[in-house]
Amino acid sequence: MLTAALVDSQLKDWAIEQRRHLHRHPELSGQEYNTAAYVKEKLAEFGIPLEPQFSPPSVVAFFKGTEGAKTIALRADMDALPITEENDAPYQSTVPGVMHACGHDGHTAILLSVSKWMSENPHLVKNNIRLIFQSSEEASPSGAQQLVQEGVLDGVDAIYGIHLMSGLELGKIGFAVGPSRASCNDFDIRIEGVGGHGGQPQNAVDPIYVASHLIQAFQSIISRNLHPHEAGVISFGGLQAGNSYNVIPSEARLKGTMRAMTYEAAELLKTKTQQLTEMLCASFGAKGHYEFIEGTIPLYNHPEACEFAQGIIEKTFGPDVFVLQEPSTGAEDFSYYLKEKTGAFIDVGMKSEKSQYPHHHPRFDIDEDAIPTAIELMIQLALNA
């Protein structure tokens, strides 16, 4: 565990207590009302006023600094996942079929701890701090997108967020500069053919045959339309059609996901998949019905904010702690904040024997030794930005 100059053992223990309480009481995206009430209760204890104009169950508060020349936003996500926990821990989920399997309980506890520290050391906080406890990171529509539309970044100079990361070694802190995480959009396609006898295909329009061509054609978008320097992924996750040996069905359904690292590439994938669906299906005498399911835009870490954050990490924790990471095709709705304002999204490593399972796994758990590091990092970002 890294040494945290501003985080003593008392604050660490308090943070872990909050994390375990939240872990025992997880709530799904858009349903985090009890979590929000708990956060509001703590903020009231700290004397930090709420900004009630933002839609619940998200909670936004504002800490006024001694100078207030700049306003820095810090964000934590609060939602859990529809997963049955398989850990045997004294703080395991008490809600059947729901668990914190991505570390959001830790993120909320960390930002609460930052709030507590600021309330106890107000003379050290020069900047204004907007504290964002966000709903619905794991769902679409995105909680971040909604808050941005409601003006949560109005007057904000920079925004920072952290993610406890089981794939990064405990004691390390890192991020990718520039394109960092991918967009995530889905599609649902219905191919309307003409059913018929399996022995007389000339009298039918086989939607399964058309689907096989569509699956192949979509990969040409990556290999022949996307710039070779760009990264993108199109994956099919479902194909449903028919239930008989000798009947050509009248309909086939395809569903899948698209990932891209830039706004332009994400738009290209959307446009081309729709065009191919309609045109290729028509060329076989079928009808292609395309539904685009909007998810999350690409996350772009601003170089100037990354340079500042790297300096804070090296000064606070030592020169060997920072890790320059590769971009990830995972998605994160912090991207909506970074499209509007300068900032960075930072991974705090916690890979260890306790945190050996990946995110969204039923045996995922947080190595709580990473928590004081994350608290310290967020405090230092807020104080020095």
PDB file of C-alpha atoms in Angstrom, residues 82-328:
ATOM      1  CA  PRO A  82     -27.693  -7.494 -11.721  1.00  0.00           C
ATOM      2  CA  ILE A  83     -25.268 -10.206 -10.568  1.00  0.00           C
ATOM      3  CA  THR A  84     -25.607 -12.740  -7.750  1.00  0.00           C
ATOM      4  CA  GLU A  85     -22.596 -12.411  -5.472  1.00  0.00           C
ATOM      5  CA  GLU A  86     -20.522 -15.550  -4.871  1.00  0.00           C
ATOM      6  CA  ASN A  87     -18.168 -14.104  -2.254  1.00  0.00           C
ATOM      7  CA  ASP A  88     -18.419 -15.237   1.344  1.00  0.00           C
ATOM      8  CA  ALA A  89     -17.616 -12.016   3.187  1.00  0.00           C
ATOM      9  CA  PRO A  90     -19.188 -10.395   6.255  1.00  0.00           C
ATOM     10  CA  TYR A  91     -20.156  -7.438   4.059  1.00  0.00           C
ATOM     11  CA  GLN A  92     -21.615  -9.430   1.136  1.00  0.00           C
ATOM     12  CA  SER A  93     -24.697  -8.151  -0.663  1.00  0.00           C
ATOM     13  CA  THR A  94     -27.998  -8.491   1.168  1.00  0.00           C
ATOM     14  CA  VAL A  95     -29.990  -7.907  -2.032  1.00  0.00           C
ATOM     15  CA  PRO A  96     -30.668 -11.104  -4.012  1.00  0.00           C
ATOM     16  CA  GLY A  97     -29.351 -10.928  -7.571  1.00  0.00           C
ATOM     17  CA  VAL A  98     -27.665  -7.534  -7.128  1.00  0.00           C
ATOM     18  CA  MET A  99     -24.067  -6.766  -6.189  1.00  0.00           C
ATOM     19  CA  HIS A 100     -21.370  -4.139  -6.497  1.00  0.00           C
ATOM     20  CA  ALA A 101     -19.214  -6.022  -9.005  1.00  0.00           C
ATOM     21  CA  CYS A 102     -17.404  -3.030 -10.505  1.00  0.00           C
ATOM     22  CA  GLY A 103     -16.130  -1.048  -7.511  1.00  0.00           C
ATOM     23  CA  HIS A 104     -18.732   1.711  -7.468  1.00  0.00           C
ATOM     24  CA  ASP A 105     -19.252   1.134  -3.751  1.00  0.00           C
ATOM     25  CA  GLY A 106     -15.581   1.963  -3.339  1.00  0.00           C
ATOM     26  CA  HIS A 107     -15.810   5.027  -5.571  1.00  0.00           C
ATOM     27  CA  THR A 108     -18.726   6.431  -3.571  1.00  0.00           C
ATOM     28  CA  ALA A 109     -16.959   5.744  -0.271  1.00  0.00           C
ATOM     29  CA  ILE A 110     -13.808   7.434  -1.589  1.00  0.00           C
ATOM     30  CA  LEU A 111     -15.617  10.613  -2.631  1.00  0.00           C
ATOM     31  CA  LEU A 112     -17.480  10.685   0.681  1.00  0.00           C
ATOM     32  CA  SER A 113     -14.110  10.438   2.424  1.00  0.00           C
ATOM     33  CA  VAL A 114     -12.753  13.295   0.322  1.00  0.00           C
ATOM     34  CA  SER A 115     -15.820  15.323   1.352  1.00  0.00           C
ATOM     35  CA  LYS A 116     -15.230  14.474   5.011  1.00  0.00           C
ATOM     36  CA  TRP A 117     -11.584  15.487   4.806  1.00  0.00           C
ATOM     37  CA  MET A 118     -12.424  18.820   3.189  1.00  0.00           C
ATOM     38  CA  SER A 119     -15.035  19.579   5.830  1.00  0.00           C
ATOM     39  CA  GLU A 120     -12.392  18.999   8.506  1.00  0.00           C
ATOM     40  CA  ASN A 121      -9.678  20.975   6.693  1.00  0.00           C
ATOM     41  CA  PRO A 122     -11.536  23.836   4.976  1.00  0.00           C
ATOM     42  CA  HIS A 123      -8.603  26.233   5.321  1.00  0.00           C
ATOM     43  CA  LEU A 124      -6.557  24.051   2.945  1.00  0.00           C
ATOM     44  CA  VAL A 125      -9.148  24.014   0.153  1.00  0.00           C
ATOM     45  CA  LYS A 126      -8.699  27.079  -2.059  1.00  0.00           C
ATOM     46  CA  ASN A 127     -10.648  25.842  -5.083  1.00  0.00           C
ATOM     47  CA  ASN A 128     -14.388  25.371  -5.184  1.00  0.00           C
ATOM     48  CA  ILE A 129     -15.185  21.664  -5.414  1.00  0.00           C
ATOM     49  CA  ARG A 130     -18.295  20.239  -7.063  1.00  0.00           C
ATOM     50  CA  LEU A 131     -18.956  16.731  -5.733  1.00  0.00           C
ATOM     51  CA  ILE A 132     -20.862  14.516  -8.179  1.00  0.00           C
ATOM     52  CA  PHE A 133     -22.344  11.245  -6.909  1.00  0.00           C
ATOM     53  CA  GLN A 134     -23.722   9.905 -10.168  1.00  0.00           C
ATOM     54  CA  SER A 135     -26.487   7.436 -10.921  1.00  0.00           C
ATOM     55  CA  SER A 136     -26.596   4.984 -13.834  1.00  0.00           C
ATOM     56  CA  GLU A 137     -23.051   4.559 -15.080  1.00  0.00           C
ATOM     57  CA  GLU A 138     -23.823   0.956 -16.032  1.00  0.00           C
ATOM     58  CA  ALA A 139     -26.985   1.713 -17.999  1.00  0.00           C
ATOM     59  CA  SER A 140     -28.284   3.614 -20.974  1.00  0.00           C
ATOM     60  CA  PRO A 141     -29.366   6.383 -20.965  1.00  0.00           C
ATOM     61  CA  SER A 142     -26.265   7.448 -19.103  1.00  0.00           C
ATOM     62  CA  GLY A 143     -26.431   9.247 -15.779  1.00  0.00           C
ATOM     63  CA  ALA A 144     -23.431  11.350 -16.800  1.00  0.00           C
ATOM     64  CA  GLN A 145     -25.106  12.415 -20.032  1.00  0.00           C
ATOM     65  CA  GLN A 146     -28.194  13.519 -18.133  1.00  0.00           C
ATOM     66  CA  LEU A 147     -26.214  15.554 -15.598  1.00  0.00           C
ATOM     67  CA  VAL A 148     -24.236  17.265 -18.363  1.00  0.00           C
ATOM     68  CA  GLN A 149     -27.481  18.192 -20.103  1.00  0.00           C
ATOM     69  CA  GLU A 150     -28.735  19.636 -16.815  1.00  0.00           C
ATOM     70  CA  GLY A 151     -25.661  21.871 -16.483  1.00  0.00           C
ATOM     71  CA  VAL A 152     -23.567  20.067 -13.878  1.00  0.00           C
ATOM     72  CA  LEU A 153     -20.410  21.343 -15.593  1.00  0.00           C
ATOM     73  CA  ASP A 154     -21.488  24.975 -15.724  1.00  0.00           C
ATOM     74  CA  GLY A 155     -18.708  27.035 -14.167  1.00  0.00           C
ATOM     75  CA  VAL A 156     -16.416  24.004 -13.853  1.00  0.00           C
ATOM     76  CA  ASP A 157     -12.783  24.460 -14.935  1.00  0.00           C
ATOM     77  CA  ALA A 158     -11.727  20.801 -14.848  1.00  0.00           C
ATOM     78  CA  ILE A 159     -13.137  17.432 -13.839  1.00  0.00           C
ATOM     79  CA  TYR A 160     -11.458  14.283 -12.538  1.00  0.00           C
ATOM     80  CA  GLY A 161     -12.648  10.772 -11.788  1.00  0.00           C
ATOM     81  CA  ILE A 162     -11.015   7.551 -10.616  1.00  0.00           C
ATOM     82  CA  HIS A 163     -11.686   3.867 -11.103  1.00  0.00           C
ATOM     83  CA  LEU A 164     -10.423   1.138  -8.807  1.00  0.00           C
ATOM     84  CA  MET A 165      -8.955  -1.305 -11.327  1.00  0.00           C
ATOM     85  CA  SER A 166      -8.483  -5.028 -10.746  1.00  0.00           C
ATOM     86  CA  GLY A 167      -6.347  -5.322 -13.885  1.00  0.00           C
ATOM     87  CA  LEU A 168      -3.726  -2.857 -12.611  1.00  0.00           C
ATOM     88  CA  GLU A 169      -1.252  -3.870  -9.918  1.00  0.00           C
ATOM     89  CA  LEU A 170      -1.949  -2.705  -6.378  1.00  0.00           C
ATOM     90  CA  GLY A 171       0.196   0.367  -5.696  1.00  0.00           C
ATOM     91  CA  LYS A 172       0.169   1.609  -9.296  1.00  0.00           C
ATOM     92  CA  ILE A 173      -1.824   4.490 -10.775  1.00  0.00           C
ATOM     93  CA  GLY A 174      -2.258   4.989 -14.495  1.00  0.00           C
ATOM     94  CA  PHE A 175      -4.176   6.218 -17.492  1.00  0.00           C
ATOM     95  CA  ALA A 176      -3.972   6.509 -21.264  1.00  0.00           C
ATOM     96  CA  VAL A 177      -3.425   9.959 -22.743  1.00  0.00           C
ATOM     97  CA  GLY A 178      -5.895  11.032 -25.427  1.00  0.00           C
ATOM     98  CA  PRO A 179      -8.245   8.234 -26.568  1.00  0.00           C
ATOM     99  CA  SER A 180      -8.617   6.126 -23.424  1.00  0.00           C
ATOM    100  CA  ARG A 181     -11.840   4.100 -23.543  1.00  0.00           C
ATOM    101  CA  ALA A 182     -14.076   3.139 -26.421  1.00  0.00           C
ATOM    102  CA  SER A 183     -17.583   4.073 -27.367  1.00  0.00           C
ATOM    103  CA  CYS A 184     -20.166   1.361 -26.832  1.00  0.00           C
ATOM    104  CA  ASN A 185     -23.241   1.287 -29.061  1.00  0.00           C
ATOM    105  CA  ASP A 186     -25.456  -1.689 -29.863  1.00  0.00           C
ATOM    106  CA  PHE A 187     -27.645  -2.684 -32.791  1.00  0.00           C
ATOM    107  CA  ASP A 188     -30.691  -4.871 -33.253  1.00  0.00           C
ATOM    108  CA  ILE A 189     -31.461  -6.026 -36.796  1.00  0.00           C
ATOM    109  CA  ARG A 190     -34.570  -7.757 -38.087  1.00  0.00           C
ATOM    110  CA  ILE A 191     -34.237  -9.388 -41.501  1.00  0.00           C
ATOM    111  CA  GLU A 192     -37.630  -9.858 -43.082  1.00  0.00           C
ATOM    112  CA  GLY A 193     -37.548 -12.610 -45.689  1.00  0.00           C
ATOM    113  CA  VAL A 194     -40.097 -14.986 -47.190  1.00  0.00           C
ATOM    114  CA  GLY A 195     -40.588 -18.317 -45.481  1.00  0.00           C
ATOM    115  CA  GLY A 196     -40.901 -21.578 -47.321  1.00  0.00           C
ATOM    116  CA  HIS A 197     -40.079 -25.261 -47.620  1.00  0.00           C
ATOM    117  CA  GLY A 198     -36.490 -26.233 -46.984  1.00  0.00           C
ATOM    118  CA  GLY A 199     -36.506 -28.383 -50.098  1.00  0.00           C
ATOM    119  CA  GLN A 200     -37.727 -25.543 -52.318  1.00  0.00           C
ATOM    120  CA  PRO A 201     -35.539 -22.516 -51.479  1.00  0.00           C
ATOM    121  CA  GLN A 202     -36.273 -20.935 -54.887  1.00  0.00           C
ATOM    122  CA  ASN A 203     -39.727 -20.052 -53.599  1.00  0.00           C
ATOM    123  CA  ALA A 204     -38.427 -18.335 -50.466  1.00  0.00           C
ATOM    124  CA  VAL A 205     -36.142 -15.504 -49.429  1.00  0.00           C
ATOM    125  CA  ASP A 206     -33.940 -17.129 -46.797  1.00  0.00           C
ATOM    126  CA  PRO A 207     -33.230 -14.631 -43.961  1.00  0.00           C
ATOM    127  CA  ILE A 208     -30.604 -16.944 -42.434  1.00  0.00           C
ATOM    128  CA  TYR A 209     -28.611 -16.897 -45.675  1.00  0.00           C
ATOM    129  CA  VAL A 210     -28.930 -13.110 -45.798  1.00  0.00           C
ATOM    130  CA  ALA A 211     -27.830 -12.886 -42.160  1.00  0.00           C
ATOM    131  CA  SER A 212     -24.674 -14.868 -42.913  1.00  0.00           C
ATOM    132  CA  HIS A 213     -23.716 -12.321 -45.572  1.00  0.00           C
ATOM    133  CA  LEU A 214     -24.470  -9.443 -43.244  1.00  0.00           C
ATOM    134  CA  ILE A 215     -22.222 -10.892 -40.537  1.00  0.00           C
ATOM    135  CA  GLN A 216     -19.359 -11.100 -43.040  1.00  0.00           C
ATOM    136  CA  ALA A 217     -20.066  -7.690 -44.550  1.00  0.00           C
ATOM    137  CA  PHE A 218     -19.952  -5.876 -41.219  1.00  0.00           C
ATOM    138  CA  GLN A 219     -16.326  -6.907 -40.772  1.00  0.00           C
ATOM    139  CA  SER A 220     -15.475  -5.093 -44.008  1.00  0.00           C
ATOM    140  CA  ILE A 221     -16.331  -1.841 -42.200  1.00  0.00           C
ATOM    141  CA  ILE A 222     -13.401  -2.440 -39.854  1.00  0.00           C
ATOM    142  CA  SER A 223     -10.995  -3.667 -42.547  1.00  0.00           C
ATOM    143  CA  ARG A 224     -12.003  -1.433 -45.473  1.00  0.00           C
ATOM    144  CA  ASN A 225     -13.774   1.699 -44.175  1.00  0.00           C
ATOM    145  CA  LEU A 226     -12.079   2.475 -40.875  1.00  0.00           C
ATOM    146  CA  HIS A 227      -8.720   4.251 -41.117  1.00  0.00           C
ATOM    147  CA  PRO A 228      -5.891   1.765 -40.442  1.00  0.00           C
ATOM    148  CA  HIS A 229      -4.648   3.981 -37.596  1.00  0.00           C
ATOM    149  CA  GLU A 230      -8.052   3.836 -35.899  1.00  0.00           C
ATOM    150  CA  ALA A 231      -9.318   1.051 -33.650  1.00  0.00           C
ATOM    151  CA  GLY A 232     -12.790  -0.423 -33.853  1.00  0.00           C
ATOM    152  CA  VAL A 233     -14.684  -3.596 -33.045  1.00  0.00           C
ATOM    153  CA  ILE A 234     -17.979  -5.021 -34.304  1.00  0.00           C
ATOM    154  CA  SER A 235     -19.133  -8.199 -32.562  1.00  0.00           C
ATOM    155  CA  PHE A 236     -22.345 -10.153 -32.967  1.00  0.00           C
ATOM    156  CA  GLY A 237     -23.819 -11.466 -29.746  1.00  0.00           C
ATOM    157  CA  GLY A 238     -27.016 -13.066 -30.983  1.00  0.00           C
ATOM    158  CA  LEU A 239     -28.613 -14.759 -34.011  1.00  0.00           C
ATOM    159  CA  GLN A 240     -32.141 -16.102 -33.745  1.00  0.00           C
ATOM    160  CA  ALA A 241     -34.076 -17.684 -36.606  1.00  0.00           C
ATOM    161  CA  GLY A 242     -36.396 -20.649 -37.072  1.00  0.00           C
ATOM    162  CA  ASN A 243     -36.872 -23.861 -35.096  1.00  0.00           C
ATOM    163  CA  SER A 244     -37.263 -26.610 -37.685  1.00  0.00           C
ATOM    164  CA  TYR A 245     -35.045 -28.781 -39.894  1.00  0.00           C
ATOM    165  CA  ASN A 246     -36.934 -28.289 -43.139  1.00  0.00           C
ATOM    166  CA  VAL A 247     -38.624 -24.892 -42.852  1.00  0.00           C
ATOM    167  CA  ILE A 248     -37.038 -21.684 -44.099  1.00  0.00           C
ATOM    168  CA  PRO A 249     -38.177 -19.070 -41.566  1.00  0.00           C
ATOM    169  CA  SER A 250     -39.622 -15.745 -42.586  1.00  0.00           C
ATOM    170  CA  GLU A 251     -37.469 -13.745 -40.198  1.00  0.00           C
ATOM    171  CA  ALA A 252     -34.028 -13.650 -38.600  1.00  0.00           C
ATOM    172  CA  ARG A 253     -32.750 -11.401 -35.811  1.00  0.00           C
ATOM    173  CA  LEU A 254     -29.184 -10.233 -35.290  1.00  0.00           C
ATOM    174  CA  LYS A 255     -27.836  -8.234 -32.367  1.00  0.00           C
ATOM    175  CA  GLY A 256     -24.400  -7.009 -31.499  1.00  0.00           C
ATOM    176  CA  THR A 257     -22.108  -4.266 -30.264  1.00  0.00           C
ATOM    177  CA  MET A 258     -19.802  -1.664 -31.826  1.00  0.00           C
ATOM    178  CA  ARG A 259     -16.740  -0.098 -30.213  1.00  0.00           C
ATOM    179  CA  ALA A 260     -14.586   2.794 -31.451  1.00  0.00           C
ATOM    180  CA  MET A 261     -11.912   5.040 -29.951  1.00  0.00           C
ATOM    181  CA  THR A 262     -12.900   8.347 -31.560  1.00  0.00           C
ATOM    182  CA  TYR A 263     -16.148  10.241 -32.123  1.00  0.00           C
ATOM    183  CA  GLU A 264     -15.611  10.085 -35.891  1.00  0.00           C
ATOM    184  CA  ALA A 265     -15.034   6.331 -35.935  1.00  0.00           C
ATOM    185  CA  ALA A 266     -18.105   5.713 -33.775  1.00  0.00           C
ATOM    186  CA  GLU A 267     -20.245   7.706 -36.219  1.00  0.00           C
ATOM    187  CA  LEU A 268     -18.733   5.809 -39.162  1.00  0.00           C
ATOM    188  CA  LEU A 269     -19.642   2.446 -37.629  1.00  0.00           C
ATOM    189  CA  LYS A 270     -23.197   3.616 -36.981  1.00  0.00           C
ATOM    190  CA  THR A 271     -23.695   4.939 -40.522  1.00  0.00           C
ATOM    191  CA  LYS A 272     -22.118   1.998 -42.334  1.00  0.00           C
ATOM    192  CA  THR A 273     -23.890  -0.731 -40.367  1.00  0.00           C
ATOM    193  CA  GLN A 274     -27.240   0.862 -41.135  1.00  0.00           C
ATOM    194  CA  GLN A 275     -26.412   1.318 -44.826  1.00  0.00           C
ATOM    195  CA  LEU A 276     -25.190  -2.255 -45.228  1.00  0.00           C
ATOM    196  CA  THR A 277     -28.236  -3.671 -43.467  1.00  0.00           C
ATOM    197  CA  GLU A 278     -30.684  -1.915 -45.731  1.00  0.00           C
ATOM    198  CA  MET A 279     -28.788  -2.269 -49.023  1.00  0.00           C
ATOM    199  CA  LEU A 280     -27.502  -5.829 -48.649  1.00  0.00           C
ATOM    200  CA  CYS A 281     -30.852  -7.175 -47.489  1.00  0.00           C
ATOM    201  CA  ALA A 282     -32.569  -5.452 -50.418  1.00  0.00           C
ATOM    202  CA  SER A 283     -30.090  -6.989 -52.854  1.00  0.00           C
ATOM    203  CA  PHE A 284     -31.313 -10.449 -51.772  1.00  0.00           C
ATOM    204  CA  GLY A 285     -34.972  -9.477 -51.935  1.00  0.00           C
ATOM    205  CA  ALA A 286     -35.318  -9.167 -48.166  1.00  0.00           C
ATOM    206  CA  LYS A 287     -36.037  -6.141 -45.978  1.00  0.00           C
ATOM    207  CA  GLY A 288     -33.555  -5.023 -43.354  1.00  0.00           C
ATOM    208  CA  HIS A 289     -34.885  -3.221 -40.302  1.00  0.00           C
ATOM    209  CA  TYR A 290     -32.040  -1.589 -38.346  1.00  0.00           C
ATOM    210  CA  GLU A 291     -32.299  -0.270 -34.778  1.00  0.00           C
ATOM    211  CA  PHE A 292     -29.365   1.687 -33.336  1.00  0.00           C
ATOM    212  CA  ILE A 293     -29.118   1.530 -29.537  1.00  0.00           C
ATOM    213  CA  GLU A 294     -27.124   4.476 -28.236  1.00  0.00           C
ATOM    214  CA  GLY A 295     -24.724   3.715 -25.423  1.00  0.00           C
ATOM    215  CA  THR A 296     -21.570   5.632 -24.508  1.00  0.00           C
ATOM    216  CA  ILE A 297     -19.267   7.921 -26.477  1.00  0.00           C
ATOM    217  CA  PRO A 298     -15.461   7.509 -26.536  1.00  0.00           C
ATOM    218  CA  LEU A 299     -13.537   8.753 -23.502  1.00  0.00           C
ATOM    219  CA  TYR A 300     -10.799  11.267 -24.297  1.00  0.00           C
ATOM    220  CA  ASN A 301      -8.263  12.135 -21.589  1.00  0.00           C
ATOM    221  CA  HIS A 302      -7.048  15.688 -22.202  1.00  0.00           C
ATOM    222  CA  PRO A 303      -3.229  15.814 -22.507  1.00  0.00           C
ATOM    223  CA  GLU A 304      -2.866  18.949 -20.334  1.00  0.00           C
ATOM    224  CA  ALA A 305      -4.944  17.375 -17.557  1.00  0.00           C
ATOM    225  CA  CYS A 306      -2.969  14.135 -17.876  1.00  0.00           C
ATOM    226  CA  GLU A 307       0.321  16.012 -17.579  1.00  0.00           C
ATOM    227  CA  PHE A 308      -0.940  17.701 -14.420  1.00  0.00           C
ATOM    228  CA  ALA A 309      -2.256  14.432 -12.970  1.00  0.00           C
ATOM    229  CA  GLN A 310       0.979  12.587 -13.695  1.00  0.00           C
ATOM    230  CA  GLY A 311       2.912  15.312 -11.894  1.00  0.00           C
ATOM    231  CA  ILE A 312       0.603  15.029  -8.871  1.00  0.00           C
ATOM    232  CA  ILE A 313       0.972  11.220  -8.835  1.00  0.00           C
ATOM    233  CA  GLU A 314       4.772  11.298  -9.030  1.00  0.00           C
ATOM    234  CA  LYS A 315       5.114  14.066  -6.469  1.00  0.00           C
ATOM    235  CA  THR A 316       2.674  12.486  -4.012  1.00  0.00           C
ATOM    236  CA  PHE A 317       3.468   8.786  -4.365  1.00  0.00           C
ATOM    237  CA  GLY A 318       6.878   8.571  -6.046  1.00  0.00           C
ATOM    238  CA  PRO A 319       8.225   8.378  -9.616  1.00  0.00           C
ATOM    239  CA  ASP A 320       7.713   4.621  -9.984  1.00  0.00           C
ATOM    240  CA  VAL A 321       3.975   4.604  -9.277  1.00  0.00           C
ATOM    241  CA  PHE A 322       2.645   6.057 -12.529  1.00  0.00           C
ATOM    242  CA  VAL A 323       1.878   3.683 -15.418  1.00  0.00           C
ATOM    243  CA  LEU A 324       1.168   4.943 -18.935  1.00  0.00           C
ATOM    244  CA  GLN A 325      -1.606   2.611 -20.065  1.00  0.00           C
ATOM    245  CA  GLU A 326      -2.848   1.434 -23.429  1.00  0.00           C
ATOM    246  CA  PRO A 327      -6.350   2.510 -24.513  1.00  0.00           C
ATOM    247  CA  SER A 328      -9.124   0.080 -23.552  1.00  0.00           C
TER     248      SER A 328
END
